[in-house]
PDB file of C-alpha atoms in Angstrom:
ATOM      1  CA  MET H   1     -50.637 -70.000 -26.380  1.00 39.00           C
ATOM      2  CA  ASP H   2     -52.188 -73.481 -27.280  1.00 45.00           C
ATOM      3  CA  GLU H   3     -55.178 -74.925 -26.986  1.00 45.00           C
ATOM      4  CA  SER H   4     -54.164 -76.790 -23.658  1.00 46.00           C
ATOM      5  CA  GLU H   5     -53.535 -73.304 -22.257  1.00 47.00           C
ATOM      6  CA  ILE H   6     -57.181 -71.939 -22.799  1.00 48.00           C
ATOM      7  CA  ALA H   7     -59.245 -72.270 -19.693  1.00 51.00           C
ATOM      8  CA  PRO H   8     -62.182 -75.006 -19.883  1.00 53.00           C
ATOM      9  CA  PRO H   9     -65.381 -73.409 -20.911  1.00 56.00           C
ATOM     10  CA  ALA H  10     -68.089 -73.085 -18.687  1.00 65.00           C
ATOM     11  CA  LYS H  11     -71.128 -75.729 -19.210  1.00 75.00           C
ATOM     12  CA  ARG H  12     -73.189 -74.488 -22.155  1.00 81.00           C
ATOM     13  CA  VAL H  13     -76.725 -73.635 -21.619  1.00 86.00           C
ATOM     14  CA  PHE H  14     -78.819 -73.757 -24.431  1.00 90.00           C
ATOM     15  CA  PRO H  15     -82.043 -71.486 -25.323  1.00 92.00           C
ATOM     16  CA  PRO H  16     -85.420 -73.294 -25.391  1.00 95.00           C
ATOM     17  CA  LEU H  17     -86.373 -74.110 -29.008  1.00 97.00           C
ATOM     18  CA  TYR H  18     -88.990 -71.894 -30.593  1.00 97.00           C
ATOM     19  CA  VAL H  19     -92.777 -72.786 -30.104  1.00 98.00           C
ATOM     20  CA  SER H  20     -94.467 -71.886 -33.111  1.00 98.00           C
ATOM     21  CA  THR H  21     -97.352 -69.585 -32.829  1.00 98.00           C
ATOM     22  CA  GLY H  22     -99.100 -71.006 -35.892  1.00 98.00           C
ATOM     23  CA  ASP H  23     -99.003 -67.271 -37.598  1.00 98.00           C
ATOM     24  CA  ALA H  24     -96.331 -67.879 -40.518  1.00 98.00           C
ATOM     25  CA  SER H  25     -95.547 -64.174 -40.352  1.00 98.00           C
ATOM     26  CA  ILE H  26     -94.850 -63.950 -36.749  1.00 98.00           C
ATOM     27  CA  ASP H  27     -92.685 -66.952 -36.765  1.00 98.00           C
ATOM     28  CA  ARG H  28     -91.045 -65.799 -39.829  1.00 98.00           C
ATOM     29  CA  LEU H  29     -90.208 -62.813 -38.334  1.00 98.00           C
ATOM     30  CA  ALA H  30     -89.048 -64.727 -35.079  1.00 98.00           C
ATOM     31  CA  PHE H  31     -86.227 -66.325 -37.190  1.00 98.00           C
ATOM     32  CA  PHE H  32     -85.414 -63.178 -38.458  1.00 98.00           C
ATOM     33  CA  HIS H  33     -84.494 -62.152 -35.454  1.00 98.00           C
ATOM     34  CA  VAL H  34     -82.920 -65.365 -34.112  1.00 98.00           C
ATOM     35  CA  LEU H  35     -80.281 -64.585 -36.772  1.00 98.00           C
ATOM     36  CA  GLU H  36     -78.978 -61.923 -34.870  1.00 98.00           C
ATOM     37  CA  ARG H  37     -77.383 -64.584 -32.499  1.00 97.00           C
ATOM     38  CA  LEU H  38     -74.975 -65.218 -35.135  1.00 97.00           C
ATOM     39  CA  LYS H  39     -73.825 -61.781 -35.195  1.00 97.00           C
ATOM     40  CA  THR H  40     -73.535 -61.653 -31.304  1.00 95.00           C
ATOM     41  CA  GLN H  41     -72.209 -65.199 -30.532  1.00 93.00           C
ATOM     42  CA  LYS H  42     -68.627 -65.408 -30.673  1.00 92.00           C
ATOM     43  CA  ARG H  43     -66.216 -68.333 -31.977  1.00 92.00           C
ATOM     44  CA  THR H  44     -64.722 -70.428 -29.274  1.00 86.00           C
ATOM     45  CA  GLY H  45     -61.489 -71.758 -28.489  1.00 77.00           C
ATOM     46  CA  TRP H  46     -59.646 -68.536 -29.124  1.00 82.00           C
ATOM     47  CA  ILE H  47     -59.062 -65.548 -27.465  1.00 83.00           C
ATOM     48  CA  PRO H  48     -61.519 -63.377 -25.238  1.00 83.00           C
ATOM     49  CA  ASN H  49     -63.862 -61.240 -27.581  1.00 86.00           C
ATOM     50  CA  ALA H  50     -63.227 -63.160 -30.606  1.00 94.00           C
ATOM     51  CA  GLU H  51     -64.850 -63.181 -33.808  1.00 96.00           C
ATOM     52  CA  SER H  52     -68.606 -63.895 -34.267  1.00 96.00           C
ATOM     53  CA  ILE H  53     -70.180 -66.683 -36.066  1.00 97.00           C
ATOM     54  CA  SER H  54     -71.306 -64.390 -38.798  1.00 98.00           C
ATOM     55  CA  ASP H  55     -67.583 -63.085 -39.162  1.00 97.00           C
ATOM     56  CA  HIS H  56     -66.483 -66.668 -39.976  1.00 97.00           C
ATOM     57  CA  MET H  57     -69.540 -67.270 -42.514  1.00 98.00           C
ATOM     58  CA  TYR H  58     -68.940 -63.969 -44.183  1.00 98.00           C
ATOM     59  CA  ARG H  59     -65.431 -64.247 -45.094  1.00 98.00           C
ATOM     60  CA  MET H  60     -66.166 -67.877 -46.208  1.00 98.00           C
ATOM     61  CA  ALA H  61     -68.836 -66.888 -48.621  1.00 98.00           C
ATOM     62  CA  ILE H  62     -66.320 -64.074 -49.900  1.00 98.00           C
ATOM     63  CA  LEU H  63     -63.613 -66.617 -50.304  1.00 98.00           C
ATOM     64  CA  ALA H  64     -66.094 -69.107 -52.244  1.00 99.00           C
ATOM     65  CA  MET H  65     -66.515 -66.010 -54.788  1.00 98.00           C
ATOM     66  CA  CYS H  66     -62.734 -65.989 -55.368  1.00 98.00           C
ATOM     67  CA  THR H  67     -62.410 -69.297 -56.790  1.00 98.00           C
ATOM     68  CA  SER H  68     -61.424 -69.597 -60.284  1.00 98.00           C
ATOM     69  CA  ASP H  69     -62.818 -73.274 -60.490  1.00 98.00           C
ATOM     70  CA  ASN H  70     -65.494 -73.265 -62.958  1.00 98.00           C
ATOM     71  CA  THR H  71     -66.553 -76.876 -62.245  1.00 98.00           C
ATOM     72  CA  LEU H  72     -67.947 -75.590 -59.220  1.00 98.00           C
ATOM     73  CA  ASP H  73     -71.485 -74.041 -58.699  1.00 98.00           C
ATOM     74  CA  VAL H  74     -70.289 -70.932 -56.993  1.00 98.00           C
ATOM     75  CA  SER H  75     -73.814 -69.766 -56.143  1.00 98.00           C
ATOM     76  CA  LYS H  76     -74.308 -72.772 -54.153  1.00 98.00           C
ATOM     77  CA  CYS H  77     -71.010 -72.449 -52.436  1.00 98.00           C
ATOM     78  CA  VAL H  78     -71.819 -69.162 -51.353  1.00 98.00           C
ATOM     79  CA  MET H  79     -74.867 -69.899 -50.226  1.00 98.00           C
ATOM     80  CA  MET H  80     -73.760 -73.083 -48.434  1.00 98.00           C
ATOM     81  CA  ALA H  81     -71.027 -70.901 -46.719  1.00 98.00           C
ATOM     82  CA  VAL H  82     -73.601 -68.741 -45.472  1.00 98.00           C
ATOM     83  CA  VAL H  83     -75.703 -71.317 -43.971  1.00 98.00           C
ATOM     84  CA  HIS H  84     -73.382 -74.029 -43.019  1.00 98.00           C
ATOM     85  CA  ASP H  85     -73.313 -72.938 -39.307  1.00 97.00           C
ATOM     86  CA  LEU H  86     -76.880 -71.560 -39.208  1.00 98.00           C
ATOM     87  CA  ALA H  87     -77.618 -74.036 -36.277  1.00 97.00           C
ATOM     88  CA  GLU H  88     -75.049 -72.394 -34.067  1.00 96.00           C
ATOM     89  CA  ALA H  89     -77.692 -69.506 -33.781  1.00 97.00           C
ATOM     90  CA  GLN H  90     -79.327 -72.173 -31.303  1.00 97.00           C
ATOM     91  CA  VAL H  91     -76.406 -74.067 -30.042  1.00 95.00           C
ATOM     92  CA  GLY H  92     -73.508 -71.796 -30.291  1.00 91.00           C
ATOM     93  CA  ASP H  93     -69.914 -72.767 -31.422  1.00 91.00           C
ATOM     94  CA  ILE H  94     -69.448 -76.192 -29.672  1.00 88.00           C
ATOM     95  CA  THR H  95     -65.706 -77.152 -29.378  1.00 82.00           C
ATOM     96  CA  PRO H  96     -64.452 -80.892 -28.250  1.00 75.00           C
ATOM     97  CA  ARG H  97     -63.043 -79.153 -24.956  1.00 80.00           C
ATOM     98  CA  GLU H  98     -66.732 -78.941 -23.817  1.00 84.00           C
ATOM     99  CA  GLY H  99     -67.190 -82.793 -23.367  1.00 84.00           C
ATOM    100  CA  ILE H 100     -70.214 -82.787 -25.631  1.00 88.00           C
ATOM    101  CA  SER H 101     -69.727 -85.960 -27.795  1.00 90.00           C
ATOM    102  CA  LYS H 102     -69.752 -85.671 -31.719  1.00 90.00           C
ATOM    103  CA  GLN H 103     -73.041 -87.443 -31.867  1.00 94.00           C
ATOM    104  CA  GLU H 104     -74.986 -85.203 -29.419  1.00 93.00           C
ATOM    105  CA  LYS H 105     -73.484 -81.846 -31.099  1.00 94.00           C
ATOM    106  CA  GLN H 106     -74.928 -83.432 -34.441  1.00 95.00           C
ATOM    107  CA  HIS H 107     -78.285 -84.114 -32.845  1.00 96.00           C
ATOM    108  CA  LEU H 108     -78.181 -80.847 -31.198  1.00 96.00           C
ATOM    109  CA  GLU H 109     -77.829 -79.047 -34.490  1.00 97.00           C
ATOM    110  CA  ALA H 110     -80.096 -80.940 -36.279  1.00 98.00           C
ATOM    111  CA  GLU H 111     -82.929 -80.430 -33.797  1.00 98.00           C
ATOM    112  CA  ALA H 112     -82.167 -76.591 -34.013  1.00 98.00           C
ATOM    113  CA  MET H 113     -82.193 -76.710 -38.018  1.00 98.00           C
ATOM    114  CA  HIS H 114     -85.823 -78.814 -37.940  1.00 98.00           C
ATOM    115  CA  ASN H 115     -87.011 -76.301 -35.634  1.00 98.00           C
ATOM    116  CA  PHE H 116     -85.866 -73.219 -37.802  1.00 98.00           C
ATOM    117  CA  VAL H 117     -87.230 -75.079 -40.877  1.00 98.00           C
ATOM    118  CA  ASN H 118     -90.558 -76.369 -39.745  1.00 98.00           C
ATOM    119  CA  ASP H 119     -91.394 -74.019 -36.469  1.00 98.00           C
ATOM    120  CA  MET H 120     -90.252 -70.803 -37.707  1.00 98.00           C
ATOM    121  CA  LEU H 121     -90.256 -70.954 -41.509  1.00 98.00           C
ATOM    122  CA  HIS H 122     -93.281 -73.411 -41.714  1.00 98.00           C
ATOM    123  CA  GLY H 123     -91.351 -75.697 -44.366  1.00 98.00           C
ATOM    124  CA  SER H 124     -91.695 -72.892 -47.124  1.00 98.00           C
ATOM    125  CA  PRO H 125     -89.647 -73.264 -50.145  1.00 98.00           C
ATOM    126  CA  ALA H 126     -86.899 -70.746 -48.875  1.00 98.00           C
ATOM    127  CA  ALA H 127     -86.838 -73.189 -45.894  1.00 98.00           C
ATOM    128  CA  LEU H 128     -86.408 -76.285 -47.633  1.00 98.00           C
ATOM    129  CA  ARG H 129     -83.719 -74.761 -49.714  1.00 98.00           C
ATOM    130  CA  ILE H 130     -81.791 -73.585 -46.422  1.00 98.00           C
ATOM    131  CA  GLU H 131     -82.091 -77.222 -44.986  1.00 98.00           C
ATOM    132  CA  ALA H 132     -80.809 -78.715 -48.367  1.00 98.00           C
ATOM    133  CA  LEU H 133     -77.933 -76.634 -48.386  1.00 98.00           C
ATOM    134  CA  TRP H 134     -77.088 -77.422 -44.647  1.00 98.00           C
ATOM    135  CA  ASN H 135     -77.632 -81.292 -45.189  1.00 98.00           C
ATOM    136  CA  GLU H 136     -75.449 -81.204 -48.269  1.00 98.00           C
ATOM    137  CA  TYR H 137     -72.780 -79.538 -46.314  1.00 98.00           C
ATOM    138  CA  GLU H 138     -73.027 -81.737 -43.472  1.00 97.00           C
ATOM    139  CA  GLU H 139     -73.031 -84.931 -45.555  1.00 98.00           C
ATOM    140  CA  GLY H 140     -69.635 -83.779 -47.280  1.00 98.00           C
ATOM    141  CA  LYS H 141     -70.115 -85.709 -50.559  1.00 98.00           C
ATOM    142  CA  THR H 142     -70.587 -83.035 -53.253  1.00 98.00           C
ATOM    143  CA  ASP H 143     -67.609 -81.227 -54.767  1.00 98.00           C
ATOM    144  CA  GLU H 144     -69.328 -77.979 -53.551  1.00 98.00           C
ATOM    145  CA  ALA H 145     -69.594 -79.344 -49.956  1.00 98.00           C
ATOM    146  CA  LYS H 146     -66.008 -80.694 -49.847  1.00 98.00           C
ATOM    147  CA  PHE H 147     -64.788 -77.081 -51.334  1.00 99.00           C
ATOM    148  CA  VAL H 148     -66.782 -75.294 -48.576  1.00 99.00           C
ATOM    149  CA  LYS H 149     -65.491 -77.419 -45.874  1.00 98.00           C
ATOM    150  CA  ASP H 150     -61.887 -76.673 -47.372  1.00 98.00           C
ATOM    151  CA  LEU H 151     -63.020 -72.771 -47.028  1.00 98.00           C
ATOM    152  CA  ASP H 152     -63.982 -73.731 -43.186  1.00 98.00           C
ATOM    153  CA  ARG H 153     -60.392 -75.105 -42.575  1.00 98.00           C
ATOM    154  CA  LEU H 154     -58.845 -71.845 -44.555  1.00 98.00           C
ATOM    155  CA  GLU H 155     -60.724 -69.329 -42.777  1.00 98.00           C
ATOM    156  CA  MET H 156     -59.842 -70.660 -39.120  1.00 97.00           C
ATOM    157  CA  ALA H 157     -56.032 -70.628 -40.468  1.00 98.00           C
ATOM    158  CA  LEU H 158     -56.487 -67.127 -41.741  1.00 98.00           C
ATOM    159  CA  GLN H 159     -58.068 -65.990 -38.387  1.00 97.00           C
ATOM    160  CA  ALA H 160     -55.239 -67.774 -36.467  1.00 97.00           C
ATOM    161  CA  ARG H 161     -52.578 -65.902 -38.178  1.00 97.00           C
ATOM    162  CA  GLU H 162     -54.260 -62.635 -37.824  1.00 97.00           C
ATOM    163  CA  TYR H 163     -54.610 -63.522 -34.000  1.00 96.00           C
ATOM    164  CA  GLU H 164     -51.017 -64.332 -33.944  1.00 96.00           C
ATOM    165  CA  THR H 165     -50.168 -61.177 -35.385  1.00 96.00           C
ATOM    166  CA  ALA H 166     -52.306 -58.999 -33.374  1.00 94.00           C
ATOM    167  CA  HIS H 167     -51.952 -60.356 -30.010  1.00 94.00           C
ATOM    168  CA  ALA H 168     -48.160 -61.834 -30.473  1.00 94.00           C
ATOM    169  CA  LEU H 169     -49.740 -65.736 -29.828  1.00 94.00           C
ATOM    170  CA  ASP H 170     -48.206 -68.737 -31.160  1.00 96.00           C
ATOM    171  CA  LEU H 171     -51.518 -70.753 -32.194  1.00 96.00           C
ATOM    172  CA  GLN H 172     -49.739 -73.709 -34.194  1.00 97.00           C
ATOM    173  CA  PRO H 173     -52.249 -76.229 -33.234  1.00 95.00           C
ATOM    174  CA  PHE H 174     -54.871 -74.295 -35.175  1.00 95.00           C
ATOM    175  CA  PHE H 175     -52.644 -74.421 -38.393  1.00 98.00           C
ATOM    176  CA  ASP H 176     -51.763 -78.278 -37.756  1.00 98.00           C
ATOM    177  CA  SER H 177     -55.478 -79.018 -37.667  1.00 96.00           C
ATOM    178  CA  SER H 178     -56.659 -77.195 -40.576  1.00 98.00           C
ATOM    179  CA  LEU H 179     -53.975 -76.633 -43.558  1.00 98.00           C
ATOM    180  CA  PRO H 180     -52.720 -80.054 -44.048  1.00 98.00           C
ATOM    181  CA  HIS H 181     -56.160 -81.419 -44.493  1.00 98.00           C
ATOM    182  CA  LEU H 182     -57.089 -79.118 -47.341  1.00 98.00           C
ATOM    183  CA  ARG H 183     -58.214 -81.095 -50.373  1.00 98.00           C
ATOM    184  CA  HIS H 184     -59.074 -78.590 -52.915  1.00 98.00           C
ATOM    185  CA  LEU H 185     -56.044 -77.717 -55.458  1.00 98.00           C
ATOM    186  CA  GLU H 186     -56.760 -73.965 -55.551  1.00 98.00           C
ATOM    187  CA  VAL H 187     -57.658 -73.667 -51.598  1.00 98.00           C
ATOM    188  CA  LYS H 188     -54.564 -75.735 -50.919  1.00 98.00           C
ATOM    189  CA  ARG H 189     -52.511 -73.455 -52.881  1.00 98.00           C
ATOM    190  CA  TRP H 190     -54.093 -70.394 -50.838  1.00 98.00           C
ATOM    191  CA  GLY H 191     -52.907 -72.534 -47.640  1.00 98.00           C
ATOM    192  CA  ASP H 192     -49.353 -72.917 -48.864  1.00 98.00           C
ATOM    193  CA  ASP H 193     -49.594 -69.111 -49.672  1.00 98.00           C
ATOM    194  CA  LEU H 194     -50.484 -68.483 -45.928  1.00 98.00           C
ATOM    195  CA  ALA H 195     -47.930 -70.826 -44.476  1.00 98.00           C
ATOM    196  CA  GLN H 196     -44.960 -69.427 -46.600  1.00 98.00           C
ATOM    197  CA  THR H 197     -45.975 -65.927 -45.559  1.00 97.00           C
ATOM    198  CA  ARG H 198     -46.522 -67.088 -41.792  1.00 97.00           C
ATOM    199  CA  SER H 199     -43.101 -68.809 -42.054  1.00 96.00           C
ATOM    200  CA  ARG H 200     -41.217 -65.728 -43.335  1.00 94.00           C
ATOM    201  CA  SER H 201     -42.454 -63.528 -40.808  1.00 88.00           C
ATOM    202  CA  ARG H 202     -41.761 -65.674 -37.751  1.00 77.00           C
TER     203      ARG H 202
END
């Protein structure tokens, strides 16, 4: 199976943005409940009943903890991994196959983050910390952001291999779009280990 064989998704319907009540306690609790969507919404472009968005981010966070690169702020990397797809609690996991442009996707995600940070968390220090981490990842300029982006690619390749093994699939396009783009030397080595193991078992 490759990406061309997966049926086009139904047109995505986005839930309405949260409207602040003006009560910080109520709005904060609403944010806590919105986070459940990350646990229940599935990643797309895979198989029916794929892993959730939270599944993806959690493994990335643990991968970040496995690095031996002492030039990185590992705590920041872990937090960045946990928040990098936070906007998907509002917009879901949008893929290119859905016909939504990159610019529109960026706008929708930025709008969701603004809603979380300002209408739900009232611009608190915690909210601003989350926003700063998300923005740093999106900008992709710091060593930590580049490292976490590589973990995003590696996690997809790991998941692809697991789906290949569990469902007798060939998901080569997902390896082609991830492993060759790894830049961090240690993550590249992890990717090479995965590719070699996959090659030996085919």
